[in-house]
Amino acid sequence: MSEPLERADVAIVGGGMAGASLALMLAHFCPQLRVVLLEQRALPDAAASVLLPSFDTRATAIAAGSLQLFQQLGLWPALRAYSAPIQRIQVSDRGQAFGACLSAGEQPWACFEGMLGAVIENAALGPILHTALADTPVKPIAPAQVTTVRMGAEGATLHWRAGEGGAEHRLTAGLLVVADGVDSPLCRQLGIEIDTVKYQQQALVTTVGLQRHHRGVAFERFTAAGPMALLPLPQRDGLYRAALVWACGQEDAEALSALPERERLQQVQRAFGWRAGRFVRMGSLQAYPLSLSLAREQWRRNVALIGNCAHFLHPVAGQGFNLTLRDCYGLAQAMAGERPAQGSSSQLEMLAAYGRGRRLDQRLTIGFSHRIPALFTASNPLLRSVRQMGMLGLTLVPPLRTEFVRQAAGFGL
Ligand SMILES: Cc1cc2nc3c(=O)[nH]c(=O)nc-3n(C[C@H](O)[C@H](O)[C@H](O)COP(=O)(O)OP(=O)(O)OC[C@H]3O[C@@H](n4cnc5c(N)ncnc54)[C@H](O)[C@@H]3O)c2cc1C
C-alpha cells in the first residue's frame, strides 16, 4: 500500500558529490524552492563512519574556480581544514628530462587565496557536504532507493523504498534531477541514451607516503604504462602523503595489484621517477574502469542530469567534479528567483538556457580530459614529438601556459 503523495519543487536522486553539491547550491541561491534529496544508502555523518561511493579512498583535486564556489557557499573554512593546497603543477614525460611547470605565483588571476587548487580526500568531503546540508531547508531522505519514475502532467512521480521489502513511498516533483552516478539506472528508465567510449584502462588509486614534503606540487607524469597524477595531501600522523592516480591497462593493473606492498612501491617509484622524492609507504590499491561517457540529453521536460550520469571523464586531468560543480552552479543560477511550474514553458525555457550556457565549457573540458591522456599514452614517435613540443610550448609560450592554467584551474569560462 503506497503512502500519501509528497510534493517537492525539485527532487534530486543521488546524494553523492554531485547531488549533495547541487542541493547546497539550490539551498543557497534558490531558497524559494522545496528541495528533497533521496539517497539509497545511509548518509555520511560528521565522523565519516559511513562511506558513499564518492567518499571512498579517492582524493579530489578541486580547482581554484571551484574553491571560489565553495567559498560562496560558506564551505571553504571546513574544506581548508582537510585539504592540501596546490601551488604548482608539474607536467612531465618519463624518460625525458624536459617538462613544464606552472606556478600559482606567476598566474595570480587563476588562483584562490594564492593556490591553483586544493586536494581533499573524498572521505572528508562527503561528511563536510552533508553536514552543511543538514543546516539548510533541503530535506534529505536516506536510505531511499528510487525504484521507478513516471512522468506525467504533475511532473515526475518517484517511487522509493527504504530497503528490500520495505513500504513503498511516492513523491512528485516539478523537476527531477538525476544524480545517480555512472551507468545510471534512472537514465535507462527514462530512455536517455548515453554514448560511451571505453578507454581499456583502469585508474589505480592509492595513497603514497613520501619521505619529504610535497611542497604543494601536483604532478602530471606520463609513463610508458599510462598517465599518472600525484596530488599533494595533508600530512597525517607525521607522514607526508600524496594521492596517486595511475591510469594503466588491465594487465598492468592486475600485475601491480598482485604484488606485495614493497615491490608495488618499487614499481610505482620506478614508473614515476624521483621528482617527488622517495616513496616510503603505500596504501591498498583500488581500481576504477575508465571510460568517457556523455548523455545525449542533459535535460528534458521536468528532468535534468547532473554529475557522472551526465558526463564521466578520464580522471587524470582532475576535471570531472569541477565540471559538475560548474554545471550545478549554472542550474542553480538558472532557477534562482523562480518556482517554475512543472512542465511549463518557462521551465523548459529555463532548462534550455541552462543547457546552452553549459555547452561550451562542457565541450572544452571534456575535450581536454579526453585528449591529454590519449596524447600522453601514445608511444608513437610522432606523437611523442608532438607532446614534447606541447611541453616546450607550455614552457615558452605565455598564451599557451595561460590557456592550460585557465582550463586546469577551472576558469575555462
Ligand atoms: C579515480 C577517480 C579520480 C577522480 N579524481 C577527480 C579529481 O581529482 N577532480 C575532479 O574534479 N574529479 C575527479 N573525479 C570525478 C569525480 O569523482 C566525479 O565527478 C564524482 O564522483 C561525481 O559523483 P556523482 O555524485 O555524480 O556519482 P556517485 O558518486 O556515483 O553518486 C551517485 C549516488 O547516487 C546514489 N544512487 C544511485 N542510484 C540511486 C537510486 N536509485 N536511488 C537513490 N540513490 C541512488 C548512489 O548511492 C550514490 O551515492 C575522479 C573520478 C575517479 C573515478
Short mmCIF file of C-alpha atoms and ligand atoms in Angstrom, two decimals:
data_model
loop_
_atom_site.label_atom_id
_atom_site.label_comp_id
_atom_site.label_asym_id
_atom_site.label_seq_id
_atom_site.Cartn_x
_atom_site.Cartn_y
_atom_site.Cartn_z
CA MET A 1 0.00 0.00 0.00
CA SER A 2 1.55 3.37 -1.02
CA GLU A 3 1.97 6.25 1.42
CA PRO A 4 0.29 9.59 0.61
CA LEU A 5 1.95 11.55 -2.15
CA GLU A 6 4.59 14.03 -1.03
CA ARG A 7 5.38 17.05 -3.19
CA ALA A 8 8.57 19.00 -3.87
CA ASP A 9 9.71 21.56 -6.40
CA VAL A 10 12.95 19.67 -7.00
CA ALA A 11 13.78 16.03 -6.21
CA ILE A 12 17.45 15.11 -6.52
CA VAL A 13 18.09 11.37 -6.81
CA GLY A 14 21.61 10.53 -5.59
CA GLY A 15 23.43 12.05 -2.63
CA GLY A 16 26.99 11.62 -3.96
CA MET A 17 29.29 14.55 -4.64
CA ALA A 18 27.11 15.83 -7.49
CA GLY A 19 23.70 15.53 -5.80
CA ALA A 20 24.91 16.93 -2.48
CA SER A 21 26.66 19.88 -4.19
CA LEU A 22 23.58 20.75 -6.24
CA ALA A 23 21.38 20.56 -3.12
CA LEU A 24 23.70 23.01 -1.35
CA MET A 25 23.67 25.40 -4.31
CA LEU A 26 19.88 25.28 -4.58
CA ALA A 27 19.57 25.95 -0.83
CA HIS A 28 21.90 28.94 -1.21
CA PHE A 29 20.76 30.50 -4.48
CA CYS A 30 17.12 29.32 -4.67
CA PRO A 31 15.73 29.42 -1.10
CA GLN A 32 12.20 29.65 -2.56
CA LEU A 33 12.36 26.03 -3.75
CA ARG A 34 11.31 22.97 -1.74
CA VAL A 35 14.16 20.55 -2.43
CA VAL A 36 14.27 16.88 -1.49
CA LEU A 37 17.41 14.72 -1.80
CA LEU A 38 16.97 10.93 -2.00
CA GLU A 39 19.97 8.67 -1.41
CA GLN A 40 19.80 4.89 -1.39
CA ARG A 41 22.48 4.49 1.28
CA ALA A 42 22.77 5.99 4.74
CA LEU A 43 24.26 9.49 4.54
CA PRO A 44 27.82 10.07 5.79
CA ASP A 45 27.88 11.57 9.26
CA ALA A 46 30.39 14.04 10.66
CA ALA A 47 32.53 11.18 11.96
CA ALA A 48 32.74 9.83 8.40
CA SER A 49 31.75 6.41 9.67
CA VAL A 50 29.59 5.75 6.62
CA LEU A 51 31.11 5.91 3.16
CA LEU A 52 29.26 6.60 -0.07
CA PRO A 53 30.83 5.62 -3.38
CA SER A 54 32.05 9.19 -3.90
CA PHE A 55 33.60 9.30 -0.48
CA ASP A 56 35.90 6.32 -0.64
CA THR A 57 39.69 6.28 -0.58
CA ARG A 58 39.92 8.63 -3.54
CA ALA A 59 41.04 12.23 -3.26
CA THR A 60 39.69 15.03 -5.42
CA ALA A 61 41.65 17.93 -6.86
CA ILE A 62 39.38 20.94 -6.55
CA ALA A 63 40.33 23.76 -8.91
CA ALA A 64 40.61 27.38 -7.77
CA GLY A 65 37.37 28.27 -9.59
CA SER A 66 35.53 25.56 -7.65
CA LEU A 67 37.06 26.72 -4.37
CA GLN A 68 35.56 30.14 -5.11
CA LEU A 69 32.15 28.48 -5.45
CA PHE A 70 32.61 26.66 -2.14
CA GLN A 71 33.65 29.98 -0.60
CA GLN A 72 30.33 31.49 -1.74
CA LEU A 73 28.53 28.60 -0.05
CA GLY A 74 30.47 29.25 3.16
CA LEU A 75 32.19 25.86 2.99
CA TRP A 76 35.78 26.91 2.45
CA PRO A 77 36.79 27.07 6.17
CA ALA A 78 35.62 23.47 6.66
CA LEU A 79 37.31 22.29 3.44
CA ARG A 80 40.55 24.13 4.19
CA ALA A 81 40.99 22.17 7.43
CA TYR A 82 41.15 18.89 5.45
CA SER A 83 42.84 19.90 2.22
CA ALA A 84 46.34 20.46 0.87
CA PRO A 85 46.96 23.45 -1.40
CA ILE A 86 48.24 23.07 -4.97
CA GLN A 87 50.93 25.71 -5.51
CA ARG A 88 52.49 24.29 -8.64
CA ILE A 89 51.60 21.85 -11.42
CA GLN A 90 54.48 19.92 -13.00
CA VAL A 91 53.79 18.17 -16.27
CA SER A 92 56.47 15.76 -17.48
CA ASP A 93 57.15 12.74 -19.61
CA ARG A 94 59.00 9.79 -18.00
CA GLY A 95 62.36 9.30 -19.72
CA GLN A 96 62.55 12.91 -20.95
CA ALA A 97 64.48 15.50 -18.99
CA PHE A 98 62.16 18.19 -20.24
CA GLY A 99 58.91 19.14 -18.52
CA ALA A 100 56.67 22.14 -17.88
CA CYS A 101 55.94 23.78 -14.57
CA LEU A 102 53.06 26.14 -13.84
CA SER A 103 53.06 28.02 -10.58
CA ALA A 104 50.50 29.95 -8.59
CA GLY A 105 52.96 32.87 -8.24
CA GLU A 106 53.04 33.57 -11.98
CA GLN A 107 49.29 33.08 -12.57
CA PRO A 108 47.70 35.02 -9.67
CA TRP A 109 44.49 35.60 -11.69
CA ALA A 110 43.94 31.81 -11.75
CA CYS A 111 44.34 31.41 -8.00
CA PHE A 112 42.15 31.28 -4.98
CA GLU A 113 43.92 32.51 -1.84
CA GLY A 114 47.27 32.06 -3.59
CA MET A 115 46.66 28.47 -4.71
CA LEU A 116 45.82 26.90 -8.07
CA GLY A 117 43.56 24.46 -6.29
CA ALA A 118 43.38 22.14 -3.31
CA VAL A 119 43.20 18.40 -2.80
CA ILE A 120 40.77 16.83 -0.37
CA GLU A 121 40.11 13.19 0.42
CA ASN A 122 36.61 12.12 -0.56
CA ALA A 123 36.15 10.56 2.88
CA ALA A 124 36.38 14.10 4.30
CA LEU A 125 34.50 15.86 1.52
CA GLY A 126 31.35 13.74 1.93
CA PRO A 127 30.71 14.49 5.59
CA ILE A 128 31.50 18.21 5.01
CA LEU A 129 28.89 18.48 2.25
CA HIS A 130 26.24 16.54 4.18
CA THR A 131 26.90 18.31 7.49
CA ALA A 132 26.45 21.65 5.67
CA LEU A 133 23.28 20.33 4.05
CA ALA A 134 21.82 19.49 7.44
CA ASP A 135 21.80 23.26 8.19
CA THR A 136 19.66 24.06 5.13
CA PRO A 137 15.94 23.57 4.43
CA VAL A 138 16.77 20.78 1.95
CA LYS A 139 15.06 17.59 3.07
CA PRO A 140 17.34 14.54 2.84
CA ILE A 141 15.63 11.15 2.68
CA ALA A 142 18.02 8.23 3.25
CA PRO A 143 18.16 5.37 2.85
CA ALA A 144 15.73 5.79 -0.02
CA GLN A 145 16.18 3.81 -3.20
CA VAL A 146 14.21 5.21 -6.09
CA THR A 147 12.83 2.20 -7.93
CA THR A 148 10.62 3.72 -10.59
CA VAL A 149 9.91 7.09 -12.09
CA ARG A 150 6.83 8.09 -14.07
CA MET A 151 6.50 11.32 -15.97
CA GLY A 152 3.06 12.94 -16.03
CA ALA A 153 1.16 16.21 -16.03
CA GLU A 154 2.27 16.90 -12.44
CA GLY A 155 5.95 16.40 -13.19
CA ALA A 156 7.96 13.35 -12.10
CA THR A 157 6.45 10.84 -9.69
CA LEU A 158 9.10 8.79 -7.90
CA HIS A 159 8.52 5.53 -6.09
CA TRP A 160 11.08 4.74 -3.43
CA ARG A 161 11.73 2.26 -0.64
CA ALA A 162 13.95 2.47 2.41
CA GLY A 163 15.12 -1.10 1.84
CA GLU A 164 14.32 -4.54 0.46
CA GLY A 165 10.70 -5.41 1.21
CA GLY A 166 10.05 -2.01 2.85
CA ALA A 167 6.93 0.08 2.26
CA GLU A 168 6.73 1.97 -0.99
CA HIS A 169 6.59 5.76 -0.82
CA ARG A 170 5.77 8.26 -3.54
CA LEU A 171 6.95 11.75 -4.23
CA THR A 172 6.08 14.15 -7.03
CA ALA A 173 8.45 16.89 -8.13
CA GLY A 174 8.25 19.65 -10.72
CA LEU A 175 11.88 18.94 -11.58
CA LEU A 176 13.62 15.58 -11.20
CA VAL A 177 17.40 15.90 -11.03
CA VAL A 178 19.07 12.60 -11.83
CA ALA A 179 22.41 12.37 -9.97
CA ASP A 180 22.64 8.60 -9.55
CA GLY A 181 26.15 8.20 -10.98
CA VAL A 182 27.75 6.48 -13.94
CA ASP A 183 25.71 3.82 -15.78
CA SER A 184 22.58 5.46 -14.40
CA PRO A 185 19.57 3.15 -13.92
CA LEU A 186 17.23 6.16 -13.92
CA CYS A 187 18.54 7.35 -17.29
CA ARG A 188 17.83 3.86 -18.64
CA GLN A 189 14.26 4.04 -17.28
CA LEU A 190 13.78 7.44 -18.86
CA GLY A 191 15.17 6.20 -22.18
CA ILE A 192 18.03 8.71 -22.10
CA GLU A 193 20.84 7.30 -24.21
CA ILE A 194 24.45 7.54 -23.11
CA ASP A 195 27.39 7.45 -25.53
CA THR A 196 30.37 5.64 -24.06
CA VAL A 197 33.96 5.19 -25.21
CA LYS A 198 35.84 2.60 -23.15
CA TYR A 199 39.49 3.54 -22.62
CA GLN A 200 40.52 -0.11 -21.98
CA GLN A 201 42.30 1.28 -18.94
CA GLN A 202 41.80 1.22 -15.20
CA ALA A 203 42.60 4.02 -12.80
CA LEU A 204 44.63 2.61 -9.94
CA VAL A 205 44.18 4.80 -6.89
CA THR A 206 46.16 4.76 -3.68
CA THR A 207 47.78 6.95 -1.06
CA VAL A 208 51.56 7.17 -1.05
CA GLY A 209 53.76 8.10 1.92
CA LEU A 210 56.61 10.43 0.92
CA GLN A 211 60.00 10.84 2.51
CA ARG A 212 59.88 14.61 2.04
CA HIS A 213 57.13 17.24 1.93
CA HIS A 214 55.43 17.62 -1.44
CA ARG A 215 55.66 21.45 -1.21
CA GLY A 216 52.26 21.81 -2.77
CA VAL A 217 53.26 20.33 -6.14
CA ALA A 218 50.74 18.36 -8.21
CA PHE A 219 52.47 16.14 -10.76
CA GLU A 220 51.08 15.04 -14.09
CA ARG A 221 53.53 12.39 -15.23
CA PHE A 222 53.30 10.40 -18.42
CA THR A 223 54.76 6.88 -18.26
CA ALA A 224 55.03 4.05 -20.76
CA ALA A 225 52.15 2.26 -19.00
CA GLY A 226 49.87 5.32 -18.85
CA PRO A 227 49.42 8.76 -17.28
CA MET A 228 49.90 9.28 -13.55
CA ALA A 229 48.80 12.08 -11.26
CA LEU A 230 50.40 12.57 -7.85
CA LEU A 231 48.45 15.07 -5.78
CA PRO A 232 49.52 16.66 -2.50
CA LEU A 233 47.61 15.56 0.60
CA PRO A 234 47.66 16.96 4.14
CA GLN A 235 50.21 15.38 6.47
CA ARG A 236 48.74 12.73 8.76
CA ASP A 237 50.29 11.01 11.80
CA GLY A 238 53.59 12.71 10.98
CA LEU A 239 53.64 11.20 7.45
CA TYR A 240 53.97 13.31 4.29
CA ARG A 241 51.37 11.98 1.88
CA ALA A 242 50.19 12.22 -1.72
CA ALA A 243 47.29 10.70 -3.65
CA LEU A 244 48.28 8.65 -6.67
CA VAL A 245 46.07 8.01 -9.68
CA TRP A 246 47.67 5.82 -12.36
CA ALA A 247 45.71 5.02 -15.49
CA CYS A 248 47.06 1.80 -16.97
CA GLY A 249 45.97 -1.22 -18.98
CA GLN A 250 44.06 -4.10 -17.41
CA GLU A 251 47.08 -6.46 -17.40
CA ASP A 252 49.45 -3.92 -15.80
CA ALA A 253 46.79 -3.08 -13.22
CA GLU A 254 46.26 -6.74 -12.29
CA ALA A 255 50.00 -7.49 -12.16
CA LEU A 256 50.66 -4.48 -9.93
CA SER A 257 47.75 -5.23 -7.60
CA ALA A 258 49.03 -8.80 -7.12
CA LEU A 259 52.47 -7.65 -5.87
CA PRO A 260 53.34 -7.40 -2.19
CA GLU A 261 53.45 -3.79 -0.90
CA ARG A 262 57.24 -3.43 -1.03
CA GLU A 263 57.53 -4.49 -4.67
CA ARG A 264 54.49 -2.49 -5.63
CA LEU A 265 56.09 0.56 -4.10
CA GLN A 266 59.33 -0.04 -6.01
CA GLN A 267 57.48 -0.50 -9.27
CA VAL A 268 55.44 2.67 -8.82
CA GLN A 269 58.59 4.57 -7.85
CA ARG A 270 60.36 3.30 -10.98
CA ALA A 271 57.44 4.34 -13.16
CA PHE A 272 57.01 7.76 -11.58
CA GLY A 273 60.68 8.63 -11.08
CA TRP A 274 62.18 10.73 -8.29
CA ARG A 275 60.67 14.18 -8.80
CA ALA A 276 58.68 13.88 -5.59
CA GLY A 277 61.50 12.13 -3.70
CA ARG A 278 61.34 8.63 -2.24
CA PHE A 279 58.02 6.82 -1.76
CA VAL A 280 58.14 5.18 1.67
CA ARG A 281 54.67 3.66 2.02
CA MET A 282 51.65 2.78 0.00
CA GLY A 283 48.02 2.10 0.85
CA SER A 284 45.87 -0.56 -0.80
CA LEU A 285 45.11 -0.15 -4.50
CA GLN A 286 41.60 0.46 -5.75
CA ALA A 287 40.81 0.07 -9.44
CA TYR A 288 38.22 2.08 -11.39
CA PRO A 289 37.42 1.16 -15.02
CA LEU A 290 37.84 4.19 -17.24
CA SER A 291 35.56 5.44 -19.93
CA LEU A 292 34.28 8.65 -21.41
CA SER A 293 30.53 8.77 -21.30
CA LEU A 294 28.19 11.54 -22.25
CA ALA A 295 24.39 11.57 -22.03
CA ARG A 296 22.72 12.51 -25.32
CA GLU A 297 20.24 14.69 -23.40
CA GLN A 298 21.15 16.53 -20.21
CA TRP A 299 17.70 17.99 -19.77
CA ARG A 300 14.19 17.47 -21.00
CA ARG A 301 10.73 18.42 -19.72
CA ASN A 302 10.79 18.05 -15.90
CA VAL A 303 14.24 16.39 -15.89
CA ALA A 304 17.88 17.45 -15.57
CA LEU A 305 21.03 15.29 -15.28
CA ILE A 306 23.97 16.20 -13.05
CA GLY A 307 27.35 14.55 -12.35
CA ASN A 308 28.64 11.21 -13.59
CA CYS A 309 25.32 10.28 -15.21
CA ALA A 310 25.58 13.38 -17.43
CA HIS A 311 29.31 13.01 -18.18
CA PHE A 312 32.01 10.71 -16.89
CA LEU A 313 35.57 11.79 -17.73
CA HIS A 314 39.08 10.38 -17.59
CA PRO A 315 40.25 11.30 -14.09
CA VAL A 316 43.89 12.12 -14.76
CA ALA A 317 43.26 15.76 -15.60
CA GLY A 318 41.10 16.08 -12.42
CA GLN A 319 38.17 17.76 -14.18
CA GLY A 320 35.03 15.65 -13.59
CA PHE A 321 33.83 17.02 -10.29
CA ASN A 322 34.99 20.54 -11.13
CA LEU A 323 32.91 20.48 -14.30
CA THR A 324 29.96 19.10 -12.33
CA LEU A 325 30.24 21.92 -9.80
CA ARG A 326 30.06 24.47 -12.61
CA ASP A 327 27.00 22.62 -14.01
CA CYS A 328 25.38 22.75 -10.54
CA TYR A 329 26.11 26.46 -10.30
CA GLY A 330 24.67 27.03 -13.78
CA LEU A 331 21.48 25.14 -12.93
CA ALA A 332 21.06 26.92 -9.59
CA GLN A 333 21.59 30.30 -11.29
CA ALA A 334 19.02 29.44 -13.96
CA MET A 335 16.49 28.55 -11.25
CA ALA A 336 17.26 31.47 -8.92
CA GLY A 337 14.19 33.57 -8.17
CA GLU A 338 11.87 31.13 -9.99
CA ARG A 339 9.48 28.44 -8.95
CA PRO A 340 8.80 27.07 -12.40
CA ALA A 341 5.57 25.13 -12.64
CA GLN A 342 6.18 21.57 -13.73
CA GLY A 343 6.48 21.17 -17.46
CA SER A 344 5.56 24.81 -18.07
CA SER A 345 7.07 26.67 -20.98
CA SER A 346 9.01 28.82 -18.52
CA GLN A 347 10.59 25.69 -17.03
CA LEU A 348 11.51 24.47 -20.50
CA GLU A 349 13.00 27.86 -21.37
CA MET A 350 14.95 27.83 -18.11
CA LEU A 351 16.34 24.34 -18.81
CA ALA A 352 17.15 25.22 -22.41
CA ALA A 353 19.01 28.35 -21.26
CA TYR A 354 20.88 26.23 -18.72
CA GLY A 355 21.84 23.73 -21.44
CA ARG A 356 23.02 26.47 -23.80
CA GLY A 357 25.00 28.13 -21.04
CA ARG A 358 26.88 24.93 -20.18
CA ARG A 359 27.58 23.66 -23.69
CA LEU A 360 30.91 25.36 -24.42
CA ASP A 361 32.50 24.70 -21.02
CA GLN A 362 31.49 21.04 -21.21
CA ARG A 363 32.83 20.70 -24.74
CA LEU A 364 36.20 22.26 -23.86
CA THR A 365 36.59 20.39 -20.58
CA ILE A 366 35.56 17.00 -21.97
CA GLY A 367 37.89 17.53 -24.96
CA PHE A 368 40.77 18.50 -22.62
CA SER A 369 40.21 15.43 -20.39
CA HIS A 370 39.95 13.11 -23.41
CA ARG A 371 42.88 14.36 -25.48
CA ILE A 372 45.54 14.83 -22.82
CA PRO A 373 45.72 11.18 -21.64
CA ALA A 374 45.37 9.89 -25.20
CA LEU A 375 48.27 12.04 -26.40
CA PHE A 376 50.44 11.18 -23.43
CA THR A 377 49.78 7.44 -23.56
CA ALA A 378 50.86 7.17 -27.17
CA SER A 379 54.22 5.51 -27.83
CA ASN A 380 54.11 6.51 -31.49
CA PRO A 381 57.32 8.56 -32.12
CA LEU A 382 55.41 11.28 -33.96
CA LEU A 383 53.01 11.75 -31.06
CA ARG A 384 55.93 11.69 -28.63
CA SER A 385 57.44 14.60 -30.55
CA VAL A 386 54.11 16.39 -30.56
CA ARG A 387 53.81 16.11 -26.80
CA GLN A 388 57.42 17.23 -26.28
CA MET A 389 56.60 20.24 -28.47
CA GLY A 390 53.46 20.74 -26.40
CA MET A 391 55.59 20.73 -23.26
CA LEU A 392 58.05 23.16 -24.85
CA GLY A 393 55.09 25.34 -25.84
CA LEU A 394 53.79 25.23 -22.28
CA THR A 395 57.19 26.38 -21.08
CA LEU A 396 57.91 29.05 -23.65
CA VAL A 397 54.62 30.39 -24.98
CA PRO A 398 52.80 32.55 -22.43
CA PRO A 399 49.32 32.38 -24.09
CA LEU A 400 49.53 28.55 -24.15
CA ARG A 401 50.50 28.48 -20.48
CA THR A 402 47.64 30.84 -19.70
CA GLU A 403 45.14 28.65 -21.57
CA PHE A 404 46.37 25.47 -19.88
CA VAL A 405 46.16 27.06 -16.43
CA ARG A 406 42.76 28.60 -17.22
CA GLN A 407 41.39 25.12 -18.01
CA ALA A 408 43.20 23.30 -15.17
CA ALA A 409 42.16 25.91 -12.59
CA GLY A 410 38.54 25.78 -13.64
CA PHE A 411 38.31 29.29 -15.08
CA GLY A 412 37.70 27.90 -18.56
CA LEU A 413 34.63 30.10 -18.87
C1 LIG B 1 39.72 7.60 -9.85
C2 LIG B 1 38.96 8.90 -9.96
C3 LIG B 1 39.56 10.08 -9.55
C4 LIG B 1 38.89 11.31 -9.69
N1 LIG B 1 39.53 12.47 -9.35
C5 LIG B 1 38.93 13.65 -9.59
C6 LIG B 1 39.60 14.88 -9.30
O1 LIG B 1 40.73 14.90 -8.81
N2 LIG B 1 38.95 16.07 -9.58
C7 LIG B 1 37.69 16.08 -10.13
O2 LIG B 1 37.18 17.17 -10.39
N3 LIG B 1 37.02 14.92 -10.38
C8 LIG B 1 37.60 13.72 -10.11
N4 LIG B 1 36.92 12.56 -10.35
C9 LIG B 1 35.50 12.63 -10.77
C10 LIG B 1 34.56 12.63 -9.56
O3 LIG B 1 34.88 11.55 -8.72
C11 LIG B 1 33.11 12.56 -10.00
O4 LIG B 1 32.84 13.76 -10.68
C12 LIG B 1 32.17 12.39 -8.84
O5 LIG B 1 32.38 11.14 -8.26
C13 LIG B 1 30.71 12.54 -9.28
O6 LIG B 1 29.91 11.83 -8.43
P1 LIG B 1 28.36 11.58 -8.66
O7 LIG B 1 27.70 12.16 -7.45
O8 LIG B 1 27.91 12.01 -10.00
O9 LIG B 1 28.25 9.98 -8.67
P2 LIG B 1 28.36 8.94 -7.48
O10 LIG B 1 29.47 9.26 -6.61
O11 LIG B 1 28.34 7.59 -8.11
O12 LIG B 1 27.00 9.16 -6.66
C14 LIG B 1 25.77 8.67 -7.09
C15 LIG B 1 24.92 8.46 -5.85
O13 LIG B 1 23.61 8.09 -6.25
C16 LIG B 1 23.15 7.07 -5.37
N5 LIG B 1 22.11 6.32 -6.11
C17 LIG B 1 22.27 5.54 -7.21
N6 LIG B 1 21.09 5.04 -7.60
C18 LIG B 1 20.15 5.50 -6.73
C19 LIG B 1 18.74 5.32 -6.61
N7 LIG B 1 18.05 4.55 -7.48
N8 LIG B 1 18.09 5.91 -5.59
C20 LIG B 1 18.76 6.69 -4.71
N9 LIG B 1 20.11 6.90 -4.77
C21 LIG B 1 20.80 6.32 -5.77
C22 LIG B 1 24.40 6.25 -5.06
O14 LIG B 1 24.25 5.50 -3.86
C23 LIG B 1 25.47 7.35 -4.95
O15 LIG B 1 25.62 7.84 -3.64
C24 LIG B 1 37.56 11.33 -10.23
C25 LIG B 1 36.94 10.13 -10.62
C26 LIG B 1 37.63 8.92 -10.50
C27 LIG B 1 36.96 7.65 -10.96
#
